[in-house]
Tab-separated table of N, CA and C in Angstrom:
chain	number	residue	atom	x	y	z
A	1	ASP	N	-37.876	96.099	227.228
A	1	ASP	CA	-36.849	95.421	226.456
A	1	ASP	C	-36.001	96.452	225.722
A	2	ALA	N	-34.704	96.293	225.821
A	2	ALA	CA	-33.777	97.232	225.193
A	2	ALA	C	-32.976	96.515	224.115
A	3	ASP	N	-32.578	97.250	223.085
A	3	ASP	CA	-31.695	96.713	222.054
A	3	ASP	C	-30.237	96.886	222.444
A	4	PHE	N	-29.927	98.019	223.083
A	4	PHE	CA	-28.576	98.328	223.533
A	4	PHE	C	-28.614	98.740	224.994
A	5	VAL	N	-27.560	98.397	225.714
A	5	VAL	CA	-27.341	98.916	227.063
A	5	VAL	C	-25.950	99.526	227.041
A	6	PHE	N	-25.834	100.754	227.517
A	6	PHE	CA	-24.549	101.438	227.535
A	6	PHE	C	-24.050	101.541	228.962
A	7	SER	N	-22.804	101.187	229.152
A	7	SER	CA	-22.142	101.296	230.441
A	7	SER	C	-21.078	102.373	230.296
A	8	MET	N	-21.200	103.446	231.051
A	8	MET	CA	-20.244	104.545	230.963
A	8	MET	C	-19.411	104.558	232.233
A	9	GLY	N	-18.125	104.318	232.104
A	9	GLY	CA	-17.218	104.241	233.244
A	9	GLY	C	-15.982	103.477	232.831
A	10	GLY	N	-15.699	102.409	233.541
A	10	GLY	CA	-14.555	101.569	233.224
A	10	GLY	C	-14.964	100.107	233.178
A	11	ASP	N	-13.962	99.223	233.233
A	11	ASP	CA	-14.241	97.791	233.173
A	11	ASP	C	-15.086	97.316	234.353
A	12	GLY	N	-14.864	97.867	235.530
A	12	GLY	CA	-15.654	97.485	236.702
A	12	GLY	C	-17.120	97.838	236.522
A	13	THR	N	-17.379	99.013	235.972
A	13	THR	CA	-18.754	99.430	235.701
A	13	THR	C	-19.378	98.522	234.650
A	14	PHE	N	-18.593	98.144	233.649
A	14	PHE	CA	-19.078	97.238	232.606
A	14	PHE	C	-19.486	95.889	233.203
A	15	LEU	N	-18.630	95.322	234.057
A	15	LEU	CA	-18.943	94.029	234.676
A	15	LEU	C	-20.158	94.125	235.587
A	16	ARG	N	-20.263	95.212	236.315
A	16	ARG	CA	-21.420	95.406	237.201
A	16	ARG	C	-22.705	95.513	236.375
A	17	THR	N	-22.657	96.257	235.285
A	17	THR	CA	-23.824	96.387	234.412
A	17	THR	C	-24.199	95.036	233.814
A	18	ALA	N	-23.200	94.271	233.383
A	18	ALA	CA	-23.461	92.947	232.806
A	18	ALA	C	-24.146	92.031	233.809
A	19	SER	N	-23.858	92.207	235.094
A	19	SER	CA	-24.461	91.340	236.109
A	19	SER	C	-25.965	91.573	236.242
A	20	PHE	N	-26.460	92.702	235.774
A	20	PHE	CA	-27.896	92.987	235.839
A	20	PHE	C	-28.671	92.387	234.664
A	21	ILE	N	-27.967	91.966	233.627
A	21	ILE	CA	-28.629	91.363	232.467
A	21	ILE	C	-28.794	89.876	232.751
A	22	GLN	N	-30.024	89.454	232.991
A	22	GLN	CA	-30.296	88.082	233.409
A	22	GLN	C	-30.881	87.212	232.302
A	23	ASP	N	-31.575	87.789	231.348
A	23	ASP	CA	-32.240	87.019	230.302
A	23	ASP	C	-31.269	86.807	229.141
A	24	PHE	N	-30.599	85.655	229.136
A	24	PHE	CA	-29.554	85.410	228.141
A	24	PHE	C	-30.121	85.155	226.741
A	25	GLU	N	-31.373	84.728	226.659
A	25	GLU	CA	-31.987	84.452	225.360
A	25	GLU	C	-32.294	85.744	224.604
A	26	ARG	N	-32.648	86.787	225.322
A	26	ARG	CA	-33.018	88.063	224.697
A	26	ARG	C	-32.114	89.191	225.185
A	27	ALA	N	-30.896	88.872	225.510
A	27	ALA	CA	-29.984	89.872	226.076
A	27	ALA	C	-29.686	90.976	225.059
A	28	PRO	N	-29.743	92.234	225.501
A	28	PRO	CA	-29.385	93.338	224.601
A	28	PRO	C	-27.872	93.387	224.419
A	29	LEU	N	-27.434	94.096	223.398
A	29	LEU	CA	-26.005	94.329	223.226
A	29	LEU	C	-25.548	95.279	224.324
A	30	LEU	N	-24.457	94.942	224.970
A	30	LEU	CA	-23.898	95.779	226.032
A	30	LEU	C	-22.648	96.447	225.493
A	31	CYS	N	-22.645	97.761	225.502
A	31	CYS	CA	-21.515	98.534	225.006
A	31	CYS	C	-20.914	99.315	226.162
A	32	GLY	N	-19.669	99.020	226.495
A	32	GLY	CA	-18.971	99.737	227.552
A	32	GLY	C	-18.144	100.862	226.967
A	33	ILE	N	-18.287	102.039	227.524
A	33	ILE	CA	-17.534	103.203	227.061
A	33	ILE	C	-16.658	103.691	228.200
A	34	ASN	N	-15.346	103.653	227.989
A	34	ASN	CA	-14.393	104.127	228.988
A	34	ASN	C	-14.434	105.652	228.993
A	35	THR	N	-14.897	106.229	230.093
A	35	THR	CA	-15.062	107.681	230.158
A	35	THR	C	-13.769	108.426	230.460
A	36	ASP	N	-12.704	107.710	230.792
A	36	ASP	CA	-11.419	108.360	231.062
A	36	ASP	C	-10.284	107.534	230.452
A	37	PRO	N	-10.224	107.435	229.104
A	37	PRO	CA	-9.238	106.565	228.465
A	37	PRO	C	-7.795	107.013	228.641
A	38	HIS	N	-7.571	108.261	229.008
A	38	HIS	CA	-6.200	108.726	229.198
A	38	HIS	C	-5.662	108.339	230.570
A	39	ARG	N	-6.555	107.981	231.500
A	39	ARG	CA	-6.130	107.599	232.843
A	39	ARG	C	-6.066	106.092	233.032
A	40	SER	N	-6.996	105.365	232.410
A	40	SER	CA	-6.998	103.915	232.574
A	40	SER	C	-7.199	103.249	231.227
A	41	GLU	N	-6.511	102.148	231.022
A	41	GLU	CA	-6.537	101.473	229.732
A	41	GLU	C	-7.806	100.654	229.541
A	42	GLY	N	-8.091	99.745	230.420
A	42	GLY	CA	-9.287	98.917	230.299
A	42	GLY	C	-9.213	97.961	229.120
A	43	PHE	N	-9.946	96.868	229.212
A	43	PHE	CA	-9.937	95.873	228.152
A	43	PHE	C	-11.340	95.503	227.689
A	44	LEU	N	-12.362	95.901	228.414
A	44	LEU	CA	-13.731	95.539	228.070
A	44	LEU	C	-14.495	96.686	227.436
A	45	CYS	N	-14.018	97.892	227.608
A	45	CYS	CA	-14.731	99.081	227.132
A	45	CYS	C	-14.043	99.679	225.918
A	46	VAL	N	-14.842	100.360	225.097
A	46	VAL	CA	-14.302	101.100	223.960
A	46	VAL	C	-13.518	102.274	224.527
A	47	ASN	N	-12.247	102.391	224.150
A	47	ASN	CA	-11.487	103.539	224.620
A	47	ASN	C	-10.472	104.035	223.612
A	48	HIS	N	-9.944	103.194	222.756
A	48	HIS	CA	-8.862	103.632	221.883
A	48	HIS	C	-9.332	104.269	220.585
A	49	ALA	N	-10.610	104.158	220.269
A	49	ALA	CA	-11.078	104.681	218.987
A	49	ALA	C	-11.010	106.200	218.909
A	50	ALA	N	-11.122	106.884	220.054
A	50	ALA	CA	-11.114	108.346	220.032
A	50	ALA	C	-9.721	108.930	220.190
A	51	ALA	N	-8.759	108.092	220.522
A	51	ALA	CA	-7.412	108.583	220.787
A	51	ALA	C	-6.727	109.005	219.493
A	52	ALA	N	-5.869	109.974	219.623
A	52	ALA	CA	-5.081	110.410	218.482
A	52	ALA	C	-4.053	109.332	218.159
A	53	PRO	N	-3.516	109.305	216.929
A	53	PRO	CA	-2.500	108.310	216.596
A	53	PRO	C	-1.353	108.350	217.596
A	54	GLY	N	-0.931	107.185	218.045
A	54	GLY	CA	0.140	107.103	219.026
A	54	GLY	C	-0.348	107.112	220.453
A	55	GLU	N	-1.637	107.385	220.686
A	55	GLU	CA	-2.208	107.386	222.028
A	55	GLU	C	-3.167	106.220	222.163
A	56	GLY	N	-3.590	105.969	223.389
A	56	GLY	CA	-4.646	104.990	223.614
A	56	GLY	C	-4.130	103.580	223.720
A	57	ALA	N	-5.073	102.658	223.872
A	57	ALA	CA	-4.732	101.269	224.130
A	57	ALA	C	-4.906	100.428	222.885
A	58	GLY	N	-3.869	99.725	222.508
A	58	GLY	CA	-3.988	98.708	221.480
A	58	GLY	C	-4.156	99.263	220.080
A	59	PRO	N	-4.374	98.337	219.145
A	59	PRO	CA	-4.528	98.733	217.745
A	59	PRO	C	-5.871	99.404	217.504
A	60	PRO	N	-6.003	100.123	216.407
A	60	PRO	CA	-7.281	100.764	216.129
A	60	PRO	C	-8.369	99.731	215.890
A	61	ALA	N	-9.595	100.106	216.197
A	61	ALA	CA	-10.736	99.219	215.991
A	61	ALA	C	-10.969	99.050	214.496
A	62	PRO	N	-11.593	97.927	214.052
A	62	PRO	CA	-11.890	97.753	212.635
A	62	PRO	C	-12.669	98.934	212.063
A	63	THR	N	-13.634	99.432	212.781
A	63	THR	CA	-14.301	100.686	212.439
A	63	THR	C	-14.176	101.571	213.664
A	64	ALA	N	-13.432	102.652	213.544
A	64	ALA	CA	-13.195	103.510	214.703
A	64	ALA	C	-14.389	104.418	214.925
A	65	CYS	N	-15.132	104.164	215.972
A	65	CYS	CA	-16.268	105.004	216.340
A	65	CYS	C	-15.774	106.076	217.295
A	66	PRO	N	-16.108	107.337	217.066
A	66	PRO	CA	-15.620	108.398	217.941
A	66	PRO	C	-16.282	108.341	219.313
A	67	VAL	N	-15.482	108.209	220.342
A	67	VAL	CA	-15.984	108.222	221.718
A	67	VAL	C	-15.032	109.036	222.567
A	68	GLY	N	-15.386	109.245	223.814
A	68	GLY	CA	-14.480	109.898	224.732
A	68	GLY	C	-14.836	111.337	225.044
A	69	HIS	N	-15.607	111.976	224.206
A	69	HIS	CA	-15.992	113.360	224.434
A	69	HIS	C	-17.490	113.497	224.204
A	70	PRO	N	-18.188	114.293	225.008
A	70	PRO	CA	-19.641	114.433	224.863
A	70	PRO	C	-20.087	114.838	223.464
A	71	GLU	N	-19.292	115.629	222.771
A	71	GLU	CA	-19.704	116.071	221.439
A	71	GLU	C	-19.650	114.947	220.405
A	72	HIS	N	-19.048	113.810	220.740
A	72	HIS	CA	-18.953	112.689	219.808
A	72	HIS	C	-20.063	111.657	219.974
A	73	VAL	N	-20.966	111.838	220.921
A	73	VAL	CA	-21.980	110.822	221.216
A	73	VAL	C	-22.860	110.537	220.008
A	74	ASP	N	-23.323	111.560	219.294
A	74	ASP	CA	-24.183	111.339	218.127
A	74	ASP	C	-23.470	110.509	217.062
A	75	GLY	N	-22.223	110.844	216.786
A	75	GLY	CA	-21.456	110.083	215.798
A	75	GLY	C	-21.215	108.654	216.239
A	76	PHE	N	-20.992	108.464	217.528
A	76	PHE	CA	-20.776	107.120	218.061
A	76	PHE	C	-22.032	106.271	217.909
A	77	LEU	N	-23.191	106.836	218.232
A	77	LEU	CA	-24.449	106.093	218.109
A	77	LEU	C	-24.724	105.716	216.658
A	78	ALA	N	-24.458	106.616	215.729
A	78	ALA	CA	-24.644	106.309	214.310
A	78	ALA	C	-23.664	105.232	213.861
A	79	CYS	N	-22.474	105.261	214.397
A	79	CYS	CA	-21.433	104.305	214.028
A	79	CYS	C	-21.787	102.879	214.443
A	80	LEU	N	-22.541	102.723	215.529
A	80	LEU	CA	-22.892	101.384	216.010
A	80	LEU	C	-23.650	100.562	214.978
A	81	SER	N	-24.375	101.223	214.091
A	81	SER	CA	-25.149	100.494	213.089
A	81	SER	C	-24.448	100.426	211.735
A	82	SER	N	-23.230	100.937	211.646
A	82	SER	CA	-22.519	100.895	210.370
A	82	SER	C	-22.026	99.473	210.093
A	83	PRO	N	-21.883	99.105	208.820
A	83	PRO	CA	-21.555	97.724	208.469
A	83	PRO	C	-20.173	97.257	208.922
A	84	GLY	N	-19.232	98.143	209.153
A	84	GLY	CA	-17.885	97.718	209.509
A	84	GLY	C	-17.625	97.534	210.991
A	85	VAL	N	-18.632	97.747	211.831
A	85	VAL	CA	-18.433	97.639	213.280
A	85	VAL	C	-18.269	96.176	213.668
A	86	HIS	N	-17.296	95.915	214.508
A	86	HIS	CA	-16.984	94.553	214.961
A	86	HIS	C	-17.461	94.379	216.395
A	87	TYR	N	-18.345	93.418	216.615
A	87	TYR	CA	-18.850	93.132	217.955
A	87	TYR	C	-18.140	91.910	218.506
A	88	ILE	N	-17.839	91.929	219.785
A	88	ILE	CA	-17.178	90.809	220.455
A	88	ILE	C	-18.174	90.171	221.405
A	89	THR	N	-18.333	88.859	221.295
A	89	THR	CA	-19.199	88.132	222.208
A	89	THR	C	-18.352	87.646	223.378
A	90	ARG	N	-18.795	87.941	224.572
A	90	ARG	CA	-18.089	87.511	225.782
A	90	ARG	C	-18.973	86.535	226.540
A	91	GLN	N	-18.361	85.515	227.106
A	91	GLN	CA	-19.107	84.565	227.923
A	91	GLN	C	-18.998	84.970	229.376
A	92	ARG	N	-20.023	84.583	230.136
A	92	ARG	CA	-20.027	84.878	231.565
A	92	ARG	C	-20.165	83.574	232.326
A	93	ILE	N	-19.689	83.593	233.544
A	93	ILE	CA	-19.813	82.443	234.422
A	93	ILE	C	-20.211	82.952	235.802
A	94	ARG	N	-21.073	82.230	236.453
A	94	ARG	CA	-21.472	82.573	237.815
A	94	ARG	C	-20.789	81.568	238.741
A	95	VAL	N	-20.141	82.066	239.773
A	95	VAL	CA	-19.391	81.217	240.698
A	95	VAL	C	-19.891	81.447	242.113
A	96	SER	N	-20.053	80.372	242.854
A	96	SER	CA	-20.410	80.446	244.272
A	96	SER	C	-19.379	79.661	245.063
A	97	VAL	N	-19.031	80.161	246.226
A	97	VAL	CA	-18.114	79.463	247.123
A	97	VAL	C	-18.935	78.962	248.299
A	98	VAL	N	-18.912	77.654	248.506
A	98	VAL	CA	-19.651	77.044	249.606
A	98	VAL	C	-18.631	76.449	250.565
A	99	LEU	N	-18.672	76.908	251.809
A	99	LEU	CA	-17.741	76.426	252.829
A	99	LEU	C	-18.493	75.539	253.809
A	100	PRO	N	-17.836	74.514	254.310
A	100	PRO	CA	-18.493	73.665	255.311
A	100	PRO	C	-18.761	74.454	256.589
A	101	CYS	N	-19.910	74.183	257.227
A	101	CYS	CA	-20.263	74.855	258.474
A	101	CYS	C	-19.194	74.594	259.522
A	102	GLY	N	-18.845	75.638	260.256
A	102	GLY	CA	-17.873	75.494	261.333
A	102	GLY	C	-16.438	75.400	260.872
A	103	SER	N	-16.177	75.674	259.599
A	103	SER	CA	-14.802	75.570	259.107
A	103	SER	C	-13.943	76.727	259.583
A	104	GLY	N	-14.587	77.801	260.031
A	104	GLY	CA	-13.834	78.955	260.509
A	104	GLY	C	-13.322	79.832	259.385
A	105	ALA	N	-13.492	79.404	258.144
A	105	ALA	CA	-13.037	80.201	257.007
A	105	ALA	C	-14.107	81.228	256.664
A	106	GLY	N	-13.687	82.414	256.349
A	106	GLY	CA	-14.626	83.470	255.985
A	106	GLY	C	-14.381	83.925	254.570
A	107	VAL	N	-15.394	84.469	253.972
A	107	VAL	CA	-15.272	85.013	252.628
A	107	VAL	C	-15.678	86.474	252.685
A	108	ALA	N	-14.793	87.340	252.243
A	108	ALA	CA	-15.102	88.772	252.217
A	108	ALA	C	-15.804	89.082	250.906
A	109	ALA	N	-16.964	89.692	250.991
A	109	ALA	CA	-17.712	90.058	249.788
A	109	ALA	C	-17.377	91.489	249.418
A	110	GLY	N	-16.907	91.679	248.212
A	110	GLY	CA	-16.600	93.022	247.739
A	110	GLY	C	-17.776	93.626	247.008
A	111	GLY	N	-17.881	94.919	247.009
A	111	GLY	CA	-18.906	95.614	246.248
A	111	GLY	C	-20.249	95.708	246.933
A	112	GLY	N	-20.483	94.912	247.945
A	112	GLY	CA	-21.711	95.021	248.712
A	112	GLY	C	-22.972	94.559	248.014
A	113	GLY	N	-22.880	94.019	246.818
A	113	GLY	CA	-24.089	93.602	246.121
A	113	GLY	C	-24.121	92.112	245.879
A	114	GLN	N	-25.302	91.621	245.585
A	114	GLN	CA	-25.431	90.207	245.261
A	114	GLN	C	-25.203	90.042	243.783
A	115	TRP	N	-24.515	88.992	243.395
A	115	TRP	CA	-24.201	88.752	241.997
A	115	TRP	C	-25.180	87.895	241.408
């Protein structure tokens, strides 16, 4: 059992990591860290807190935790437990597409994994 799960990459990595968390009653906090905030903006991962003023995506976080560089990891981990950190709860939905037999319609599965 984990208290935190960290996803390092982008939004796609965050969504893939979230798909592995199955126990919704005891789900750990999932924190996505955008490892390349200057190349991709992303909306699910922390990325703008480490940017200099005028850079990055969106407004500053309520409590800006330093991320984006390996030397900031210790400060970021300490920041997660500070009183001013704002957590966002996201809902998930599982969707299945069922086609009638012999319909001739195909569904291309992306990513190669089962959801």
